[in-house]
Coordinates of C-alpha atoms in Angstrom, one line a residue:
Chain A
X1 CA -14.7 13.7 -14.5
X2 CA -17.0 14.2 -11.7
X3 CA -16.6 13.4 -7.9
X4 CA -19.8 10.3 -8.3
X5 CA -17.7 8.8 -11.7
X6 CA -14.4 8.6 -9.7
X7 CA -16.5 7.3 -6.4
X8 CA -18.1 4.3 -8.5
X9 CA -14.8 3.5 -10.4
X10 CA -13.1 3.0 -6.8
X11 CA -16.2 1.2 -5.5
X12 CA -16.2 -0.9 -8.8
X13 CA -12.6 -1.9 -8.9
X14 CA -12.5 -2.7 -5.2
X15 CA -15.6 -4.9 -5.6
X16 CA -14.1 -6.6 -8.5
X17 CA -10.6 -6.7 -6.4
X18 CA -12.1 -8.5 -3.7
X19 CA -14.3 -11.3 -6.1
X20 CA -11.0 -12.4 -7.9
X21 CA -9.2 -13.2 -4.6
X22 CA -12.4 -14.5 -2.6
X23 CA -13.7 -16.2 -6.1
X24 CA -15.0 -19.5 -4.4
X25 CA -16.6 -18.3 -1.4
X26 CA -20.0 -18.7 -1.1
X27 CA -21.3 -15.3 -0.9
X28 CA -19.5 -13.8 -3.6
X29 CA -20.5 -16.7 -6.3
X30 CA -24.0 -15.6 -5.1
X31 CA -23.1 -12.0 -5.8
X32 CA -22.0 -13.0 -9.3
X33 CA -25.0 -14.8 -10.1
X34 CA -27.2 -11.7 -8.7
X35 CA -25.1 -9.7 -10.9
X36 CA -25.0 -11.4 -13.4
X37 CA -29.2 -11.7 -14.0
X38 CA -29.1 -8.5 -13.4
X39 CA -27.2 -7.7 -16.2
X40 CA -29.5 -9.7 -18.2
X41 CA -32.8 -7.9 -16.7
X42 CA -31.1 -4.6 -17.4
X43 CA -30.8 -5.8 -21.3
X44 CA -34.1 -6.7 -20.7
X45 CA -35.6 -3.4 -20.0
X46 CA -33.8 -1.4 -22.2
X47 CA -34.6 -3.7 -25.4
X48 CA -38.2 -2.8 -24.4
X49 CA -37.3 1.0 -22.9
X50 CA -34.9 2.5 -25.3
X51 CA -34.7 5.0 -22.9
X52 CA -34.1 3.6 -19.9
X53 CA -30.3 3.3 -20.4
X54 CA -30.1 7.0 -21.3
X55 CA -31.8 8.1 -18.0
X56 CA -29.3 5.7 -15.9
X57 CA -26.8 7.2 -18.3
X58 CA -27.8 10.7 -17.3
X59 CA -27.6 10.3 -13.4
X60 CA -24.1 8.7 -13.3
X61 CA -23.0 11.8 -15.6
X62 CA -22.4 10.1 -18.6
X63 CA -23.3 11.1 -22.5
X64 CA -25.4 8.2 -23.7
X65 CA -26.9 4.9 -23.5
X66 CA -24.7 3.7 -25.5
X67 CA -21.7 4.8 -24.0
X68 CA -23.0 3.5 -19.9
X69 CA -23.7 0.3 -22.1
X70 CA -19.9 0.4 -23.7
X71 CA -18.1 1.2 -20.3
X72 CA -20.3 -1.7 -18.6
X73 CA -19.3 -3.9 -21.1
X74 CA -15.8 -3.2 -21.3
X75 CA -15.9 -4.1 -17.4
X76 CA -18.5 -7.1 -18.1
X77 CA -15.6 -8.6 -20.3
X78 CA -13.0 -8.2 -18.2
X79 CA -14.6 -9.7 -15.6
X80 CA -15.5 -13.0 -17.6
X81 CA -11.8 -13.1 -18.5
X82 CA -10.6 -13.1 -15.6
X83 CA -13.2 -15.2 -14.2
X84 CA -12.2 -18.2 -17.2
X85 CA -8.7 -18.0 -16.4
X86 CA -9.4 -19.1 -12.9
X87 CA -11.5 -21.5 -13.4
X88 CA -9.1 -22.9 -15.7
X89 CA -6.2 -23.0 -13.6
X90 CA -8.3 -24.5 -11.3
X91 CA -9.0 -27.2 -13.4
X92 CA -5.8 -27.8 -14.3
X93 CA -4.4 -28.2 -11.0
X94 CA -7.0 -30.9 -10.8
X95 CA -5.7 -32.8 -13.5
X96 CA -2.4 -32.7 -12.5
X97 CA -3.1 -34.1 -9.2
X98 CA -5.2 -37.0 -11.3
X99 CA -2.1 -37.8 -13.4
X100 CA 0.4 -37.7 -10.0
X101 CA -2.4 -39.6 -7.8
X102 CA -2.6 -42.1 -10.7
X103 CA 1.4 -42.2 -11.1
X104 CA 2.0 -43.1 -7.7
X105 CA -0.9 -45.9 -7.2
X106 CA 0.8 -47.6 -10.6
X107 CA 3.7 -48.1 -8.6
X108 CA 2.2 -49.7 -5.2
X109 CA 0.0 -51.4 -7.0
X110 CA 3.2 -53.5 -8.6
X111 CA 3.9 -54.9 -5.5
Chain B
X1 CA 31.2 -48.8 0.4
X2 CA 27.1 -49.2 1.6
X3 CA 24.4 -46.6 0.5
X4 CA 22.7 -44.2 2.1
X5 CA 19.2 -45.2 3.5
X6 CA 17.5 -42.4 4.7
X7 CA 17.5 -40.0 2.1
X8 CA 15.2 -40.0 -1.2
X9 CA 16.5 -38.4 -4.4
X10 CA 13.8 -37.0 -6.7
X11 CA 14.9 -36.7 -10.2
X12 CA 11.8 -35.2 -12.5
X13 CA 12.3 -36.6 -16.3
X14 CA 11.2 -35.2 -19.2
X15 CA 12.7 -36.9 -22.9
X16 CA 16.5 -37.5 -21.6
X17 CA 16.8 -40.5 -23.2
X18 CA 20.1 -40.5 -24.2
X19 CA 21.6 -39.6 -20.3
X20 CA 19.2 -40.7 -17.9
X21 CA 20.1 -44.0 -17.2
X22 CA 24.3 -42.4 -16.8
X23 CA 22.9 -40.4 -14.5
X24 CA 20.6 -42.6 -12.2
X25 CA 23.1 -45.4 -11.9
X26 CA 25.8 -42.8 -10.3
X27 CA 23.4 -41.5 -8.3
X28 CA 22.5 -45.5 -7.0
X29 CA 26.2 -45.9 -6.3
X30 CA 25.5 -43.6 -3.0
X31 CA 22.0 -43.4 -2.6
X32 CA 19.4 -46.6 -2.1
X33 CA 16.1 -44.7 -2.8
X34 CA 16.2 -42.8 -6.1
X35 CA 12.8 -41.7 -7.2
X36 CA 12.4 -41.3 -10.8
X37 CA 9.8 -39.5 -12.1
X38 CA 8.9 -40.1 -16.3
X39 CA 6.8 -36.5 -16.9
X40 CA 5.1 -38.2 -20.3
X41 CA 8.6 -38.3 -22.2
X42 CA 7.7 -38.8 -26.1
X43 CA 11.7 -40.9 -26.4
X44 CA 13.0 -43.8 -24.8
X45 CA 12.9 -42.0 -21.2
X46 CA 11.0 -44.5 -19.5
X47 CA 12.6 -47.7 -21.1
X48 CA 16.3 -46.1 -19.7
X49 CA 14.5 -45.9 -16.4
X50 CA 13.4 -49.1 -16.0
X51 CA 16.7 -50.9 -16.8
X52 CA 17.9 -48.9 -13.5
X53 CA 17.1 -49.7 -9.9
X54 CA 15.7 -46.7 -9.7
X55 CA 12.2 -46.2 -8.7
X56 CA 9.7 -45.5 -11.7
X57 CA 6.7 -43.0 -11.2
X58 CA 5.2 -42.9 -14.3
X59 CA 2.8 -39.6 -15.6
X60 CA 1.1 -40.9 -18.5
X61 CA 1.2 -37.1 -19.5
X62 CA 3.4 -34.1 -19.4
X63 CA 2.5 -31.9 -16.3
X64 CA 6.2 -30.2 -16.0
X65 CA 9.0 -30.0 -13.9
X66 CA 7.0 -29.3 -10.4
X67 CA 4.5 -31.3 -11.2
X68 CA 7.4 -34.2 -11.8
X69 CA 9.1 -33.1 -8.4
X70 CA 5.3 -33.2 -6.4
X71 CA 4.8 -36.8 -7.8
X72 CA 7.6 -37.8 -6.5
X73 CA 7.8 -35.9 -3.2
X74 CA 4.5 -37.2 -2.3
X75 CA 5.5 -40.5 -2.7
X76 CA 8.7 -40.7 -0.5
X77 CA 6.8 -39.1 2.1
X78 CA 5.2 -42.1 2.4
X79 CA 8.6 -44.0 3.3
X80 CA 8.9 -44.4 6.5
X81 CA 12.7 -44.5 6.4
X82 CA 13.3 -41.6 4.7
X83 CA 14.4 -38.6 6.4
X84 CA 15.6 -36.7 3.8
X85 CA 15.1 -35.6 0.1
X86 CA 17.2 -34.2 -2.7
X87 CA 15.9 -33.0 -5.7
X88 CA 18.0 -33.9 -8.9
X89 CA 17.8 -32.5 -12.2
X90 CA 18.2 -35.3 -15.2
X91 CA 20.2 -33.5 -17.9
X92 CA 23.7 -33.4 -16.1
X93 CA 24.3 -30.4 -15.0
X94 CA 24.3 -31.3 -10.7
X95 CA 27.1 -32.9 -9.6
X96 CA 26.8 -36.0 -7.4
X97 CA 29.6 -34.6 -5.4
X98 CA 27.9 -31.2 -4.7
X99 CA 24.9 -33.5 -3.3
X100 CA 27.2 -35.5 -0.7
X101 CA 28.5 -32.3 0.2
X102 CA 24.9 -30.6 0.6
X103 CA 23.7 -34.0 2.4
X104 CA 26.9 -33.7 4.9
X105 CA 25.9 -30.1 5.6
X106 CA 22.1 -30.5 6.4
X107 CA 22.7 -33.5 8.7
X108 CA 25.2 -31.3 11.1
X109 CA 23.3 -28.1 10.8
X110 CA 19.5 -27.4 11.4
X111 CA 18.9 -25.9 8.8
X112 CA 15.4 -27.2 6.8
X113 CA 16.6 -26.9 3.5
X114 CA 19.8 -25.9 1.8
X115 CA 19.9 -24.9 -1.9
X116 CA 22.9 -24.9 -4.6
X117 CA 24.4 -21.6 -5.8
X118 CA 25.5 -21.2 -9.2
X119 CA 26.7 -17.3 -8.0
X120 CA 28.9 -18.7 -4.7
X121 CA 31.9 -19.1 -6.1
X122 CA 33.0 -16.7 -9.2
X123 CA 34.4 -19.1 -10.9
X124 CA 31.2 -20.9 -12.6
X125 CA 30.6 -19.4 -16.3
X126 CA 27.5 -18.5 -17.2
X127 CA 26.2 -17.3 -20.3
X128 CA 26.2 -13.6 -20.1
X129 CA 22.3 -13.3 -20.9
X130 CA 21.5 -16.0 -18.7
X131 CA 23.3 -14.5 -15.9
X132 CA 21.6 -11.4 -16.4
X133 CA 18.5 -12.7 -16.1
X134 CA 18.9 -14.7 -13.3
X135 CA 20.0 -11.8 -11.2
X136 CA 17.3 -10.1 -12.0
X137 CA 15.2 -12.5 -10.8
X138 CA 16.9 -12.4 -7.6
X139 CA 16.0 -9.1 -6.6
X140 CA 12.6 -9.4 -7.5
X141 CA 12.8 -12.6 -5.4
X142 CA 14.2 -10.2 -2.6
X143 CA 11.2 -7.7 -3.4
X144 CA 8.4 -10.2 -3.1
X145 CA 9.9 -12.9 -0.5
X146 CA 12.5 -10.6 1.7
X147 CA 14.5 -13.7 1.5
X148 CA 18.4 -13.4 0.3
X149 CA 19.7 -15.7 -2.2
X150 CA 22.2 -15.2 -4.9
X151 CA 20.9 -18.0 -7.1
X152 CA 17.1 -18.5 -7.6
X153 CA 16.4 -21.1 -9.4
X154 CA 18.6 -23.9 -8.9
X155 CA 16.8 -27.3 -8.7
X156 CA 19.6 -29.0 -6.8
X157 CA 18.2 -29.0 -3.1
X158 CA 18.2 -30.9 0.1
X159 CA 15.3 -30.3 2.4
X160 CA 14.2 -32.2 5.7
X161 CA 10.6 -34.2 6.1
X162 CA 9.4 -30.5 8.3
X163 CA 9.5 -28.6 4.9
X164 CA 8.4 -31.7 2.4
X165 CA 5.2 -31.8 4.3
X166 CA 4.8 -28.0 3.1
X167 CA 5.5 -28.9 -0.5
X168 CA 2.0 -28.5 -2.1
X169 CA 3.0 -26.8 -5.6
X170 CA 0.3 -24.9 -7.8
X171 CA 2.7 -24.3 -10.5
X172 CA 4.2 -27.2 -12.5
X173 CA 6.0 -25.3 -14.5
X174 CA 9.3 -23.1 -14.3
X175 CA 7.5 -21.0 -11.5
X176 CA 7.6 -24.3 -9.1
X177 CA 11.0 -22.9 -8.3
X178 CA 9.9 -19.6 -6.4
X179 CA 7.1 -21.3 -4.7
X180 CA 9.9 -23.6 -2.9
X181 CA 10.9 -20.0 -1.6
X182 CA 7.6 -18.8 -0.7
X183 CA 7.3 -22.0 1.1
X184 CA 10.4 -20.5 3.1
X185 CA 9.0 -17.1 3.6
X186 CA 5.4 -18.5 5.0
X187 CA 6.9 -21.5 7.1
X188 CA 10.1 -19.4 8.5
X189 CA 12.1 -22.3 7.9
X190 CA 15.8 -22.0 7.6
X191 CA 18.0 -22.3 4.7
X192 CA 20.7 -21.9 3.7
X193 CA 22.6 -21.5 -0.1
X194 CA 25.6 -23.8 -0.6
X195 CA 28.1 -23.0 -3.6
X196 CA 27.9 -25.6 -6.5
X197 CA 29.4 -26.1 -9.9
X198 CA 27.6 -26.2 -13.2
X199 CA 28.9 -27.9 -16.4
X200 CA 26.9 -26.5 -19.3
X201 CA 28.0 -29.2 -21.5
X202 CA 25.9 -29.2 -25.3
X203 CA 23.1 -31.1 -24.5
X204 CA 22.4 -29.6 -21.6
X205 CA 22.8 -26.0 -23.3
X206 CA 19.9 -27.2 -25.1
X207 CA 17.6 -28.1 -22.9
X208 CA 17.5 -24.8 -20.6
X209 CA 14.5 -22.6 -20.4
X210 CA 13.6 -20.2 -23.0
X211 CA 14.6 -16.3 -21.2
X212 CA 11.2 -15.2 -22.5
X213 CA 9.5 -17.6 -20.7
X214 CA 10.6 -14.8 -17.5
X215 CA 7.5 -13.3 -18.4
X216 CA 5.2 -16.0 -17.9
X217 CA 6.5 -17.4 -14.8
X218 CA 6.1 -13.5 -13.4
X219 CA 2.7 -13.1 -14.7
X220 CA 1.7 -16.6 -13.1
X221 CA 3.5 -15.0 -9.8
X222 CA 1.3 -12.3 -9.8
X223 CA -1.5 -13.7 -10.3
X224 CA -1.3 -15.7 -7.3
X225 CA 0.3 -12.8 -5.1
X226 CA -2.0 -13.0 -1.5
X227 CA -2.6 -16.7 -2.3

């Protein structure tokens, strides 16, 4: 495990950390979107450049392509989870407020 | 005997058919304002209601138990003769008595919300597992709120119209109960526990909380630590 692999999983979870708890700001939905065509360039280039994700592979310290591809999917999906759950509950708590608004206007409304 | 005028007692219902209207007419003998709210019960709940005096707020689905209490929170807010609120549960298990006495107690003190105690006095029993569980959840209620209690998750309180307006629940299910505390913790307002007896009669046996759902109510917590 070298010194850059234990820097970037601190930087990463930190990063990751911070978007869950600042989810709707402005800036970090940006961020997500920027990361997120990134991603999508990055499969991209490497459909076209096989090599290319061994040679990012190589400079983090990591065996293969296909393993940087694994562990950045293994962190992709967590992500999205986490991400769906919140938007979820956010959701919800929307509803609910519908169904309470709506609860109490029945009621004035009788009168 | 006349009624008491400024308080509002909240009682969330969810399928209590056969007890609910038993209950709300005791409750009317002392109290004008009783605000039921029907949490999209699937029996007879809302009928039983309506052949009270009782107020009827009416969720045309089930949001759960803090969702029930929010509805009707929110609307006796909007009395303006209400100074206080209790909030009820509809199965049986609070005493009408243990309310008067916890009404008494908040109008001479100055305290802003004063909860029942199941643990007060030693002479309430408890099943065993239950009990074990609850007192678990007190000291991780100490752990995460600093705040003392001996019984978390009573649902027979009396609060003032300070701490109502700080009533804005995210959970509507059995979590709603330690967000009442955190509402404590982030407000500093001051309560108090006050002992009360519990009558686990059949029925009500029945309708208690599955102990596993302890894990989701934690998981819920903690995903909404910093919040």
């Amino acid at each position: 495990m070298t010194a850059v692999k234990v820097i970037i999983i601190a930087l990463l979870l930190m990063i990751m950390v911070y978007f869950i708890n600042n989810t709707n700001k402005v800036y970090v939905r940006a961020w997500k979107r920027i990361f997120f065509i990134s991603f999508l360039l990055t499969g991209i280039i490497s459909v076209i450049f096989p090599e290319f994700l061994d040679k990012i592979a190589q400079l983090i310290g990591i065996g293969r392509g296909a393993d940087f591809l694994l562990y950045i999917l293994v962190m992709a999906f967590f992500f999205v989870t986490v991400n769906v759950y919140l938007k979820f509950r956010e959701l919800s708590l929307v509803i609910n407020k519908l169904v309470s608004k709506i609860a109490i206007m029945e009621e004035e409304n009788k009168k | 005997m006349s009624r008491i005028k400024d308080i509002a007692v909240i009682i969330p219902v969810y399928d209590e058919e056969p007890v609910i209207k038993g209950i709300i007419d005791e409750v009317l003998k002392s109290f004008e304002t009783v605000i039921c709210v029907n949490d999209g019960s699937l029996d007879g709940s809302r009928e039983e209601i309506l052949s009270t005096e009782a107020i009827l707020l009416d969720h045309f689905i089930n949001l759960g138990q803090g969702g029930a209490l929010q509805t009707g929170i929110d609307y006796a807010k909007r009395l303006d003769a209400i100074k206080y609120f209790v909030t009820f549960d509809a199965d049986g298990q609070h005493k009408l008595i243990d309310v008067m006495k916890m009404v008494e107690e908040i109008r001479l003190s100055e305290h802003d919300i004063i909860i029942g105690s199941r643990f007060i006095e030693k002479n309430n029993s408890i099943p065993i597992f239950k009990k074990i569980i609850l007192k678990t959840a007190v000291v991780f209620t100490k752990i995460s709120t600093g705040l003392e209690l001996s019984d978390t998750h009573n649902g027979l309180r009396v609060f003032n119209k300070n701490f109502a307006d700080k009533i804005d629940l995210i959970h509507y299910d059995m979590a709603h109960a330690s967000e009442f505390l955190n509402i404590i913790r982030k407000n500093n307002f001051k309560y108090k526990e006050f002992p009360v007896s519990i009558e686990y009669s059949d029925y009500s046996k029945g309708k208690g909380q599955p102990i596993i759902n302890a894990v989701n109510i934690i998981f819920d917590l903690f995903m909404n630590k910093g919040k």
